[in-house]
mmCIF file of C-alpha atoms and ligand atoms in Angstrom:
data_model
loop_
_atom_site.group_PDB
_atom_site.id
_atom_site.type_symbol
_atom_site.label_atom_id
_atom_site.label_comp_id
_atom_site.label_asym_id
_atom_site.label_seq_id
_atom_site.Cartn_x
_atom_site.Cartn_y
_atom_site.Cartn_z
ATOM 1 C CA UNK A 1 42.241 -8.475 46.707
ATOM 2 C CA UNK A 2 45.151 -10.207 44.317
ATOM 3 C CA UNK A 3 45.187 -8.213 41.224
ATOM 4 C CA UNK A 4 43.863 -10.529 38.326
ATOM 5 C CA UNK A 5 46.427 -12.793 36.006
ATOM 6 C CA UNK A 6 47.109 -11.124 32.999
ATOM 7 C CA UNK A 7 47.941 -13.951 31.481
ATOM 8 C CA UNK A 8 44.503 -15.724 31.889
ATOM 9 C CA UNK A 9 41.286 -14.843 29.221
ATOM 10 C CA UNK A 10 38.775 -12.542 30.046
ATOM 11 C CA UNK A 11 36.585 -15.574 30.616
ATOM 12 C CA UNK A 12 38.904 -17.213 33.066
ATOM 13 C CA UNK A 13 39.334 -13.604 35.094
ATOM 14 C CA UNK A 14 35.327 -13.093 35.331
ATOM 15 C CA UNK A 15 35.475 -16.507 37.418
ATOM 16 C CA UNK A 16 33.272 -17.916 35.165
ATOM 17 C CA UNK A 17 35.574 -20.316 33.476
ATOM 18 C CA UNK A 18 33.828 -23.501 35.314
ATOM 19 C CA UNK A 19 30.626 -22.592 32.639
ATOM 20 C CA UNK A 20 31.262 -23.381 29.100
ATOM 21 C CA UNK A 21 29.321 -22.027 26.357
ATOM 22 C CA UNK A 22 26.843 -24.478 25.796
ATOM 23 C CA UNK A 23 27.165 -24.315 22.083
ATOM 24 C CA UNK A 24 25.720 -27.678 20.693
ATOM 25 C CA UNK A 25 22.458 -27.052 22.424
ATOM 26 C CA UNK A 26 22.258 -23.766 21.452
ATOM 27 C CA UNK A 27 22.923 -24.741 17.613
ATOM 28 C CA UNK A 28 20.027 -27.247 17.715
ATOM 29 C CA UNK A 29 17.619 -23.966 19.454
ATOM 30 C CA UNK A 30 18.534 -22.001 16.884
ATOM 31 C CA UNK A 31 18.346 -24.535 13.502
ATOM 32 C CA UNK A 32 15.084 -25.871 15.101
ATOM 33 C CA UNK A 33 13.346 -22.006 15.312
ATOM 34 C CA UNK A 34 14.819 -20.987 12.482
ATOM 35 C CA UNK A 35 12.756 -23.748 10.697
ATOM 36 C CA UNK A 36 9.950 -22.898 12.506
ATOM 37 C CA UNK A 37 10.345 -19.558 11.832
ATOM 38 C CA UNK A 38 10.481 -19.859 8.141
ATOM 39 C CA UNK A 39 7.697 -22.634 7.970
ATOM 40 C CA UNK A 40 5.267 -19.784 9.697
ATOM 41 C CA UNK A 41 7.054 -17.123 7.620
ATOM 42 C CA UNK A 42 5.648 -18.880 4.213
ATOM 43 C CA UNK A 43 2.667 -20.208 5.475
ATOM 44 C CA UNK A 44 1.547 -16.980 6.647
ATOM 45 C CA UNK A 45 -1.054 -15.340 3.782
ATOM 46 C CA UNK A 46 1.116 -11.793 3.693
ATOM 47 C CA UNK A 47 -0.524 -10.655 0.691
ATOM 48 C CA UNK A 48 -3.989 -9.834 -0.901
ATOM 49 C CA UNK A 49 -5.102 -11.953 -3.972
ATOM 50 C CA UNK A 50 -2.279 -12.215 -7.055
ATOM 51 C CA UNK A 51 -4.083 -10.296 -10.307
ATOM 52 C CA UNK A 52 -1.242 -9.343 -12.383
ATOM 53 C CA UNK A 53 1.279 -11.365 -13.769
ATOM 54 C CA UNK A 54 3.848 -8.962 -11.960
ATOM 55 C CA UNK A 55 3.064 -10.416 -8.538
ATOM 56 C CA UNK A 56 3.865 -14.002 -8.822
ATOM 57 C CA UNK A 57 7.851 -12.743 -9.269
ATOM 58 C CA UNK A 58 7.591 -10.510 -6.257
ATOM 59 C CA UNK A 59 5.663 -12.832 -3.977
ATOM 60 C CA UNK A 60 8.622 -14.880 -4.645
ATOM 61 C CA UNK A 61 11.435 -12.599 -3.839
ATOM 62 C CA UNK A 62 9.406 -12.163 -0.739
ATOM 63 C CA UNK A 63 9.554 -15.691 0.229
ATOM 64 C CA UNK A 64 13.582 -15.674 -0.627
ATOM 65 C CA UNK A 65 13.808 -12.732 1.851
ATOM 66 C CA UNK A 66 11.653 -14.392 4.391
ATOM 67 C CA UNK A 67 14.438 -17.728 4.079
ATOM 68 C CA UNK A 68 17.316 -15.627 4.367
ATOM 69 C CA UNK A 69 16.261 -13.101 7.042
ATOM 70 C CA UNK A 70 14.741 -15.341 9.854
ATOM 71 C CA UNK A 71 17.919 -17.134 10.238
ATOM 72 C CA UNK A 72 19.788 -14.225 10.793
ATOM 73 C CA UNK A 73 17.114 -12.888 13.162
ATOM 74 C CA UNK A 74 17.157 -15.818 15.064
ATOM 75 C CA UNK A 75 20.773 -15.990 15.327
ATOM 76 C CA UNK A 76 21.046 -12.569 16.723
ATOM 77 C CA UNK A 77 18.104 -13.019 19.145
ATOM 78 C CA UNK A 78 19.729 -16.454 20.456
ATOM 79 C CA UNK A 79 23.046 -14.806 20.921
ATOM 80 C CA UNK A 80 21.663 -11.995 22.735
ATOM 81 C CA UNK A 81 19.217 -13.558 25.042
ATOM 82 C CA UNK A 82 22.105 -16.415 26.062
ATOM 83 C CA UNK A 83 24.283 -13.421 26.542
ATOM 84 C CA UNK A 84 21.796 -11.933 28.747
ATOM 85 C CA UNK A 85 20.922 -14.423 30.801
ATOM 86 C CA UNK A 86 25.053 -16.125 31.039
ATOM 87 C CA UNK A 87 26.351 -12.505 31.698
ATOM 88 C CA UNK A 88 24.050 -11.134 33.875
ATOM 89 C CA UNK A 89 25.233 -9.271 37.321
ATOM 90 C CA UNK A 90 25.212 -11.325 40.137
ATOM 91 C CA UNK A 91 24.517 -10.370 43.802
ATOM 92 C CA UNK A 92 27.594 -8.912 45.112
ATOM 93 C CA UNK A 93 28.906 -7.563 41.411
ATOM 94 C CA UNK A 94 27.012 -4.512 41.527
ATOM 95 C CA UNK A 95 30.132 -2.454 41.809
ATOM 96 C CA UNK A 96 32.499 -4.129 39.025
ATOM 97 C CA UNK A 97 33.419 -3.080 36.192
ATOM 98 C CA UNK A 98 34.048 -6.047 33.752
ATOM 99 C CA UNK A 99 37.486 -6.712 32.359
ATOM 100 C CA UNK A 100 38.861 -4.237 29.920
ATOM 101 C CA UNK A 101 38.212 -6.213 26.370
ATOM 102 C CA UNK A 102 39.230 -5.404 23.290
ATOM 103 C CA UNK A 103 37.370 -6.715 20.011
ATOM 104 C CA UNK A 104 37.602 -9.570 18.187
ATOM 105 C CA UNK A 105 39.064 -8.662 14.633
ATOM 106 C CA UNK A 106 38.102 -12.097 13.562
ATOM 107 C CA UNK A 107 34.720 -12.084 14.597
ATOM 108 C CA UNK A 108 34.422 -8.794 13.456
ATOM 109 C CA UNK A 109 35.357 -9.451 9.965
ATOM 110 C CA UNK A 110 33.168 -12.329 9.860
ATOM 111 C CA UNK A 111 29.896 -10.244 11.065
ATOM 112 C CA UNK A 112 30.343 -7.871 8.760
ATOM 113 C CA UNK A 113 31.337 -9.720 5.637
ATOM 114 C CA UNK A 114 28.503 -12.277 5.532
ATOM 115 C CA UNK A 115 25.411 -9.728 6.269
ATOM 116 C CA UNK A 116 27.249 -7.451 3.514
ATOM 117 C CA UNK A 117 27.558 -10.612 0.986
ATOM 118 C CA UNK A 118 24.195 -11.372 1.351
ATOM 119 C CA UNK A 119 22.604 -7.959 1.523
ATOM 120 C CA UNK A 120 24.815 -7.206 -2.208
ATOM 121 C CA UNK A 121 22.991 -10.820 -3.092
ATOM 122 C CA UNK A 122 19.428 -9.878 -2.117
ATOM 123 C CA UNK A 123 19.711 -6.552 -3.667
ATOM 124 C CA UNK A 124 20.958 -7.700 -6.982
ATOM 125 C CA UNK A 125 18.389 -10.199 -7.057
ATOM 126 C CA UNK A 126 15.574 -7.375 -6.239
ATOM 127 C CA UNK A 127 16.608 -5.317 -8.680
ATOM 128 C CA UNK A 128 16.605 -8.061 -11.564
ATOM 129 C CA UNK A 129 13.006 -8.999 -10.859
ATOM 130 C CA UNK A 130 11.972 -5.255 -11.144
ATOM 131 C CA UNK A 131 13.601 -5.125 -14.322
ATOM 132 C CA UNK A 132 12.626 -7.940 -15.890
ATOM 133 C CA UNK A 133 8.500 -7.391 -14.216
ATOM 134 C CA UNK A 134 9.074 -3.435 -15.955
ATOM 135 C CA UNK A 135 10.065 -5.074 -18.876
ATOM 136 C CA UNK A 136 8.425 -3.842 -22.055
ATOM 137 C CA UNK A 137 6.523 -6.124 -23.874
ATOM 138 C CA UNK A 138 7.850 -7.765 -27.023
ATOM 139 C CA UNK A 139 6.966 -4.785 -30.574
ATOM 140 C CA UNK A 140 3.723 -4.971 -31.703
ATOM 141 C CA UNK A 141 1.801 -5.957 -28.399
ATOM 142 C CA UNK A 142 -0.901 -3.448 -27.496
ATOM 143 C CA UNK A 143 -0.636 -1.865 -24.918
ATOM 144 C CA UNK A 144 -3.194 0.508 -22.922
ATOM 145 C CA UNK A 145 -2.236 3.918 -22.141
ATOM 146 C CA UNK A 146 -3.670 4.787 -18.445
ATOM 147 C CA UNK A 147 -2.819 8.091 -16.750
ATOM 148 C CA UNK A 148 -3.275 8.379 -13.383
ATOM 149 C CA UNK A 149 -3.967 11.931 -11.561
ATOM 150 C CA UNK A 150 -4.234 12.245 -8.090
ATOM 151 C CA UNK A 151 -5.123 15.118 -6.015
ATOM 152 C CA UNK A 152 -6.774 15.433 -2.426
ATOM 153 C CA UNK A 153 -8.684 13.589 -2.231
ATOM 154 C CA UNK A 154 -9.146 11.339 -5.025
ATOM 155 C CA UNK A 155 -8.069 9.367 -8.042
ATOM 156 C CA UNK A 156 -9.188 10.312 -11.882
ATOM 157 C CA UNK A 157 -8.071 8.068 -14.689
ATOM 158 C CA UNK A 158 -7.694 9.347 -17.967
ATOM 159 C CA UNK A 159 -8.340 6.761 -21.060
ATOM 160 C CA UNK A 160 -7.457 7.845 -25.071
ATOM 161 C CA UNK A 161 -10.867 7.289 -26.275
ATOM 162 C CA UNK A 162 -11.089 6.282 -30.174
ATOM 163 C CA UNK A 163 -10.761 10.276 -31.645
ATOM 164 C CA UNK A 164 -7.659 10.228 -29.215
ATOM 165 C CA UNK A 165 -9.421 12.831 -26.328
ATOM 166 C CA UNK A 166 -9.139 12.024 -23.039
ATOM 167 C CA UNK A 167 -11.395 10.097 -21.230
ATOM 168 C CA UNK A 168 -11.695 10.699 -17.255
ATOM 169 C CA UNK A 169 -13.277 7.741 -15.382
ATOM 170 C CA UNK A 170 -13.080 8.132 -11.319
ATOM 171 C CA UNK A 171 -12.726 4.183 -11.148
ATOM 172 C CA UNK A 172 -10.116 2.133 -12.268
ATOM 173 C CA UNK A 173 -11.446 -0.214 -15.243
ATOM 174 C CA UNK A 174 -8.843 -2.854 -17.219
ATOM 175 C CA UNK A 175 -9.022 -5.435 -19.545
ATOM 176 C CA UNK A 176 -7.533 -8.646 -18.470
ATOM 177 C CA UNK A 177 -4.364 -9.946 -20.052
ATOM 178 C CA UNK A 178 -3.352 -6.681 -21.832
ATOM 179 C CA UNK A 179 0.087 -4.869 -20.639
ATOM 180 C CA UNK A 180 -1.152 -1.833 -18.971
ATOM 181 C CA UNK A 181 1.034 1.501 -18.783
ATOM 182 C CA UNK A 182 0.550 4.075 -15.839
ATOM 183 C CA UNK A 183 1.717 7.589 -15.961
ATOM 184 C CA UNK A 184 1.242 9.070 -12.632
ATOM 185 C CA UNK A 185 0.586 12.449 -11.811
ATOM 186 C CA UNK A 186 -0.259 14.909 -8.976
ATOM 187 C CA UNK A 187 -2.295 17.785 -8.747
ATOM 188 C CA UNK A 188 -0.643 19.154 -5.275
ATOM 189 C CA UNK A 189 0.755 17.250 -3.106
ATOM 190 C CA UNK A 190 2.694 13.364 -3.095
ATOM 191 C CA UNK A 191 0.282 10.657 -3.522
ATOM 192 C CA UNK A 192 1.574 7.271 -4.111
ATOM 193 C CA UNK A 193 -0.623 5.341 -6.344
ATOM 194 C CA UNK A 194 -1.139 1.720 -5.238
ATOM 195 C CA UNK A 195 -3.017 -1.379 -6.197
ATOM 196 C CA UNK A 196 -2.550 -3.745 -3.457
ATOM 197 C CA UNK A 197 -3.103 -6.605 -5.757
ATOM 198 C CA UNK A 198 -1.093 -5.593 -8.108
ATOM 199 C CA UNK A 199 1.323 -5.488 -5.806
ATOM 200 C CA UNK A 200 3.417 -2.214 -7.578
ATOM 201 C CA UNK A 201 3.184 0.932 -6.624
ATOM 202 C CA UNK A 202 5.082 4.216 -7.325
ATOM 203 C CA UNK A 203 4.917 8.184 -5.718
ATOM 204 C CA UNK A 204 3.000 11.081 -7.721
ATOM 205 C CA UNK A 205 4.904 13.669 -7.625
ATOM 206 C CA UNK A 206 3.871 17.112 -8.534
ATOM 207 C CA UNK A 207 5.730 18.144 -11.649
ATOM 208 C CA UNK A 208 6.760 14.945 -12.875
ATOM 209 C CA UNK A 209 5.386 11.856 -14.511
ATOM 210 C CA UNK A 210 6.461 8.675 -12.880
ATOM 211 C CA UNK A 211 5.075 5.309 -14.481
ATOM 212 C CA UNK A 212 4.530 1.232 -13.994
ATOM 213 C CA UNK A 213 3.719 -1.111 -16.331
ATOM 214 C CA UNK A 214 1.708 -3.980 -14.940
ATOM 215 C CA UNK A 215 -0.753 -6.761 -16.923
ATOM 216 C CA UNK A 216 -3.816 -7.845 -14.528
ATOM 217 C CA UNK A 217 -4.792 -11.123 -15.316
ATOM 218 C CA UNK A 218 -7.499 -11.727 -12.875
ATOM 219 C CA UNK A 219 -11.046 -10.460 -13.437
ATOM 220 C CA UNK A 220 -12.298 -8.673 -10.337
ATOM 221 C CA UNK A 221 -12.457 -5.379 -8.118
ATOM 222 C CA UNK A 222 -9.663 -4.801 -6.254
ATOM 223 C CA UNK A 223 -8.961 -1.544 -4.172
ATOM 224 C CA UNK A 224 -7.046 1.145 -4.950
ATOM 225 C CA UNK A 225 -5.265 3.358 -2.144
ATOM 226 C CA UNK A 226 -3.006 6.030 -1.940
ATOM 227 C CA UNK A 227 0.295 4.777 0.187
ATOM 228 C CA UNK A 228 1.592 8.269 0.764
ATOM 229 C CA UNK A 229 0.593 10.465 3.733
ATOM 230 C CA UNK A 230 -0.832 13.543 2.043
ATOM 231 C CA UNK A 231 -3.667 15.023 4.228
ATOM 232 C CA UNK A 232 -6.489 14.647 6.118
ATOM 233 C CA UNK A 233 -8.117 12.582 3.462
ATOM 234 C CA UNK A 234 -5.672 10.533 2.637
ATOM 235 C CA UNK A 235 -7.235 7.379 4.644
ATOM 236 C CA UNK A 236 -10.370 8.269 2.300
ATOM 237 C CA UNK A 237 -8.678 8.189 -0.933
ATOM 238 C CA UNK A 238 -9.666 4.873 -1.786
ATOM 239 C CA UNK A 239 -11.362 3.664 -5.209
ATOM 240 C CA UNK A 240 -11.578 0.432 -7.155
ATOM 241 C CA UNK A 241 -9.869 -1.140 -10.136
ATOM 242 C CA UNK A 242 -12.370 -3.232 -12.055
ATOM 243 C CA UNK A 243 -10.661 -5.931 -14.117
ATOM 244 C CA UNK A 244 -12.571 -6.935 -16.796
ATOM 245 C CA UNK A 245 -12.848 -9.257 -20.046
ATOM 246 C CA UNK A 246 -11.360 -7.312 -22.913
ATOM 247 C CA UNK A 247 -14.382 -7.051 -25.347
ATOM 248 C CA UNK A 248 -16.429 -5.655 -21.834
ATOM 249 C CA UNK A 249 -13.347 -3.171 -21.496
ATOM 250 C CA UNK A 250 -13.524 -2.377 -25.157
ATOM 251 C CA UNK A 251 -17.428 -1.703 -24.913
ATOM 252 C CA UNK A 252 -17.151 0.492 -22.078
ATOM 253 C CA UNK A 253 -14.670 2.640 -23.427
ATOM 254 C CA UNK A 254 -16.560 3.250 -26.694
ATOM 255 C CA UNK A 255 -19.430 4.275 -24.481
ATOM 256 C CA UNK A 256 -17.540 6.607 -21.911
ATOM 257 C CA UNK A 257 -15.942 7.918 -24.791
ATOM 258 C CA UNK A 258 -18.900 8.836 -26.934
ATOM 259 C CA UNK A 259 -20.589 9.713 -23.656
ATOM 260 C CA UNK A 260 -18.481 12.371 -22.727
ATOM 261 C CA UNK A 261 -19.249 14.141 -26.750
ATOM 262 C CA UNK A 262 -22.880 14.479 -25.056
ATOM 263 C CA UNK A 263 -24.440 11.703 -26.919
ATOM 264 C CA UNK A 264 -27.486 10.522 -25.289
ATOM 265 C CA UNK A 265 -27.385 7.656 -22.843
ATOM 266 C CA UNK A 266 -24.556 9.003 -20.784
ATOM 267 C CA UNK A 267 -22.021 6.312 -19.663
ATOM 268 C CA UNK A 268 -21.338 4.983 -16.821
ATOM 269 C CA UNK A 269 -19.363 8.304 -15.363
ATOM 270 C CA UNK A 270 -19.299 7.768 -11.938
ATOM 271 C CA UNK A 271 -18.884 3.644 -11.872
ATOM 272 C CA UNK A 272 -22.527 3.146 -11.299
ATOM 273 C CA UNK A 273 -24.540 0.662 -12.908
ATOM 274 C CA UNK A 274 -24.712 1.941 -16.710
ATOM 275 C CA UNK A 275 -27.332 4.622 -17.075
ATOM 276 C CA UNK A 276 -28.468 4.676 -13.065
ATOM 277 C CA UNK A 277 -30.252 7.436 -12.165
ATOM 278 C CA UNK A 278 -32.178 6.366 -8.949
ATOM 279 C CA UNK A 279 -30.285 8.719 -6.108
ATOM 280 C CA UNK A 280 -30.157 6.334 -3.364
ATOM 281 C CA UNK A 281 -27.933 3.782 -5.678
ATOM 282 C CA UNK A 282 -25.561 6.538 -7.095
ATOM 283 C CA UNK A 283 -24.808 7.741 -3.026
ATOM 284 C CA UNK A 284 -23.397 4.197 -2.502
ATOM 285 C CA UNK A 285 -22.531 2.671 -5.986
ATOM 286 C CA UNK A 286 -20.145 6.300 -7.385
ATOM 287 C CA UNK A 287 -16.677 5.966 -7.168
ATOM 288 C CA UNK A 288 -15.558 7.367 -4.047
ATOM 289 C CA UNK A 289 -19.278 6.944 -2.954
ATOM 290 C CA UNK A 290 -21.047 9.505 -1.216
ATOM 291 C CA UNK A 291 -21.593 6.828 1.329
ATOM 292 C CA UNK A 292 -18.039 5.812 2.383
ATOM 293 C CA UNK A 293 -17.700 9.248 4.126
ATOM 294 C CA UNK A 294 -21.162 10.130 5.272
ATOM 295 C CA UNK A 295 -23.368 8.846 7.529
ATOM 296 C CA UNK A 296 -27.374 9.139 6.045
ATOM 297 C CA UNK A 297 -29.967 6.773 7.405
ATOM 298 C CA UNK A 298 -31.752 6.514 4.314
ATOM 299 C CA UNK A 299 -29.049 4.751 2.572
ATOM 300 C CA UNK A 300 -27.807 2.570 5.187
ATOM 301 C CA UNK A 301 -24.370 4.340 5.636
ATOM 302 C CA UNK A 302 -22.586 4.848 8.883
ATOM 303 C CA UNK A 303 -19.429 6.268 8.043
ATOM 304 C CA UNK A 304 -18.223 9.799 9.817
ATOM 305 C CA UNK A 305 -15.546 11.152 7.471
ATOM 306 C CA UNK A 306 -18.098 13.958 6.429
ATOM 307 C CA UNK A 307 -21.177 14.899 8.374
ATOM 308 C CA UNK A 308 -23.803 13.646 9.003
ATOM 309 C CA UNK A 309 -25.808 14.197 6.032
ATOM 310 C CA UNK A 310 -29.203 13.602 7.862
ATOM 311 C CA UNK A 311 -28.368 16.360 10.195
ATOM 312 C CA UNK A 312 -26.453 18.827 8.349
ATOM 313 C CA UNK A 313 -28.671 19.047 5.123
ATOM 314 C CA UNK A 314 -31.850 19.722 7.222
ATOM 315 C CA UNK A 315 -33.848 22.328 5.773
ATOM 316 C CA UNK A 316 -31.103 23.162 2.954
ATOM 317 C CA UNK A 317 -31.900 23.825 -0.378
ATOM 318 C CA UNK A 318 -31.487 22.388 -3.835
ATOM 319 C CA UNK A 319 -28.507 25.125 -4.463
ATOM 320 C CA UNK A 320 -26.945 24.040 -1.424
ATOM 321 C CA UNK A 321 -26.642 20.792 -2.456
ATOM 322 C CA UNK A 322 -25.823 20.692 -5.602
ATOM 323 C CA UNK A 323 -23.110 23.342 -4.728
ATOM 324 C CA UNK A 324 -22.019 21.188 -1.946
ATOM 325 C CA UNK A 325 -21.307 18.440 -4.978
ATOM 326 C CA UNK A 326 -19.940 20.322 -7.546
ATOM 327 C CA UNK A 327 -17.622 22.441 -5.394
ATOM 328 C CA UNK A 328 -17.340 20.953 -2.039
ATOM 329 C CA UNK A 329 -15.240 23.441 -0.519
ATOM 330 C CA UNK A 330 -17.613 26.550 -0.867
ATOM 331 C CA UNK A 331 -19.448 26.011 1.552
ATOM 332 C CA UNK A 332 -18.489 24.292 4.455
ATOM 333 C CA UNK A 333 -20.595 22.172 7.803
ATOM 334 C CA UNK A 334 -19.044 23.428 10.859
ATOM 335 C CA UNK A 335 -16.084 21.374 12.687
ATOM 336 C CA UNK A 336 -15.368 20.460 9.066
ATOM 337 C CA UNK A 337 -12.755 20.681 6.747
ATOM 338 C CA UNK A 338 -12.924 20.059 2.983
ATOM 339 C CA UNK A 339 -11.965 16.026 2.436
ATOM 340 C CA UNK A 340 -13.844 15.774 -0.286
ATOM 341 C CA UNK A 341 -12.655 15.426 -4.098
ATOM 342 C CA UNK A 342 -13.445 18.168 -5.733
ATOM 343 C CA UNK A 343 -13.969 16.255 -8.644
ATOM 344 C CA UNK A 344 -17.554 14.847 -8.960
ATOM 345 C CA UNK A 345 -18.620 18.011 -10.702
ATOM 346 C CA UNK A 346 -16.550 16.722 -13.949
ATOM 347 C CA UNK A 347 -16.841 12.600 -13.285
ATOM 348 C CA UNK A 348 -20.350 12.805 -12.754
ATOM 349 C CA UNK A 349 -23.053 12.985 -15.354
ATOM 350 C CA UNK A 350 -25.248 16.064 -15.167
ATOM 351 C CA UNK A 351 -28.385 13.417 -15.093
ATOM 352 C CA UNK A 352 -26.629 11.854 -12.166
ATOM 353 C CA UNK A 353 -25.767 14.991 -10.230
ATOM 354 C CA UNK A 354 -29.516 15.817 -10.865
ATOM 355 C CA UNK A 355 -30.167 12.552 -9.683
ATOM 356 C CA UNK A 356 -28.200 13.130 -6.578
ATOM 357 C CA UNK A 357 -29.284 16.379 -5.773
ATOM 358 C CA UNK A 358 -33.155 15.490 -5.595
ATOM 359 C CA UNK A 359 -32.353 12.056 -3.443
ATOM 360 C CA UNK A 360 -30.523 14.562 -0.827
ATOM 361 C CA UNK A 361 -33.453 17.442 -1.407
ATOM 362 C CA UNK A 362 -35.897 14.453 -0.234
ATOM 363 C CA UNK A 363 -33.364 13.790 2.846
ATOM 364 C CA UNK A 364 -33.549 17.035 3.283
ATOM 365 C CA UNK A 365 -36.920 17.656 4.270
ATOM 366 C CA UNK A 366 -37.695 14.466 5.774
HETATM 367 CU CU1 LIG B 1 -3.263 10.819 -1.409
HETATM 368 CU CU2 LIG B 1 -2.581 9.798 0.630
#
């Protein structure tokens, strides 16, 4: 065999120089899914409902990243599957080696200057709308104080009530249309405290505080998860942020507040309906409920988080139970470990852990 001509390009010495690059054809693949791409890129509902005035500017940078990262993708993806396909062994090449090539500096400049350009350009961008969404607001705007304390394996929210002590609610509540300032916390391990619709969310860290500012402006419940891995329970620590009309928020703070000084009446502790006391609406309507993590016939659940309450309190008594409330980890069914917040004890009335207990008493025995 002649040894190749140095003098030809690699192209030319591979044999293949009878194929040109079909580059028009490949443009008009690429413009043409890149514009399909992006059409199903915004189209495509990503996110849950918008209700803070935070998430318009971010579902926006997410659109701008959507624009400017499908063309890219498809531009890789058409150069590597043409490359494939064009440069693919043929029978009888199983034993060559391809030409000795050295790099393209042009090329290579190119490919790394533009994804570098726009990477600086998406970044700076990113980081302006953070700022500007963390902005304070403008002297003299009220602002509600929220801190946030997580802990496995639940959420507690602590309010200033009017005397300035601190008010723990185990669900979320807001008014609408006032700037809202988190301080997160953790109890043990890293939680990350998240409102989906909200769309910010930040790490609690043991140790330190970390904080968001965000103003919901969209009456509703919306969940509230934990997006860091920190347990068994994590998947459980779920509650709900209730956005509601200020002069509502107002009113239920007042109440909590002089609630938790023992006045009569109770509040609404647990995120019940104000003042419930019927046992078979506080196992599904507290915040976690009883009934997202245990299956009990009675009330219609079917989850299997916990046990199964219909088999495991059979024949136990009242001290049982309420101990299994108040200090969940005491006492525990076998093939379980302790998932459950230790925290119902303090969030729950004593009328509604009363309540509670003698609804699970009756379960009990029948
Ligand atoms: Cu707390 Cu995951």
């Amino acid at each position: 065999m002649a040894a190749p001509d140095k003098n030809l390009p690699d192209y030319e010495r591979l044999g293949i120089s009878d194929r040109k690059t079909p580059i028009g054809p490949l443009l008009a693949i690429a413009t043409v899914a890149s514009v399909l791409g992006i059409a199903l890129g915004l189209l495509i509902d990503w996110f849950p409902i918008a209700a803070s005035e935070q998430a318009g500017p971010i579902d926006t940078l997410w659109d701008v990243l959507i624009i400017c990262s499908v063309p890219v993708f498809v531009l890789v993806s058409t150069v590597v599957l043409y490359s494939v396909y064009r440069f693919r062994q043929r029978p009888g090449e199983e034993d060559k080696d391809g030409p000795p090539i050295h790099g393209n500096t042009r090329l290579e400049i190119i490919w790394t200057t533009i994804p570098a350009v726009m990477m600086l350009a998406l970044c700076v961008y990113a980081y302006v709308v953070l700022r500007d969404i963390e902005d304070a607001p403008a002297k003299g705007t009220k602002t509600l104080n929220v801190r946030v304390v997580g802990e496995q394996f639940t959420w507690t929210f602590f309010y200033k009530g009017g005397d300035g002590k601190d008010v723990a609610s185990p669900q979320l509540y807001l008014p609408k249309g006032t700037p809202v300032k988190f301080t997160i916390q953790s109890k043990d391990v890293i939680h990350d405290f998240w409102v989906p619709a909200f769309r910010l969310k930040i790490d609690a860290v043991p140790g330190i505080d970390t904080s968001y500012r965000v103003t919901p402006n969209r009456e509703g419940r919306y969940p509230v998860v934990c997006a860091e891995l920190c347990g068994l329970g994590h998947a459980v620590m779920r509650q709900t942020a209730v956005v509601m009309p200020p002069a509502d928020f107002d009113a239920w703070l007042t109440k909590k507040a002089s609630g938790d000084e023992g006045a009569a009446g109770g509040g609404t502790a647990a995120g019940a309906a104000p003042g419930e006391t019927d046992g078979k609406t506080l196992f599904t309507g507290v915040q976690p409920s009883c009934g997202s993590c245990h299956t009990l016939a009675d009330a219609g659940t079917t989850a299997e988080v916990g046990p199964n309450l219909g088999e495991s309190l059979k024949g136990k008594d009242e001290a049982y139970i309420r101990e299994s409330i108040v200090d969940p980890g005491a006492k525990l069914a076998e093939g379980f470990q302790n998932l459950m917040p230790p925290t119902y004890g303090e969030t729950l009335d004593p009328a509604e852990v009363d309540a509670l207990v003698e609804y699970l008493l009756e379960q009990a025995k029948g």
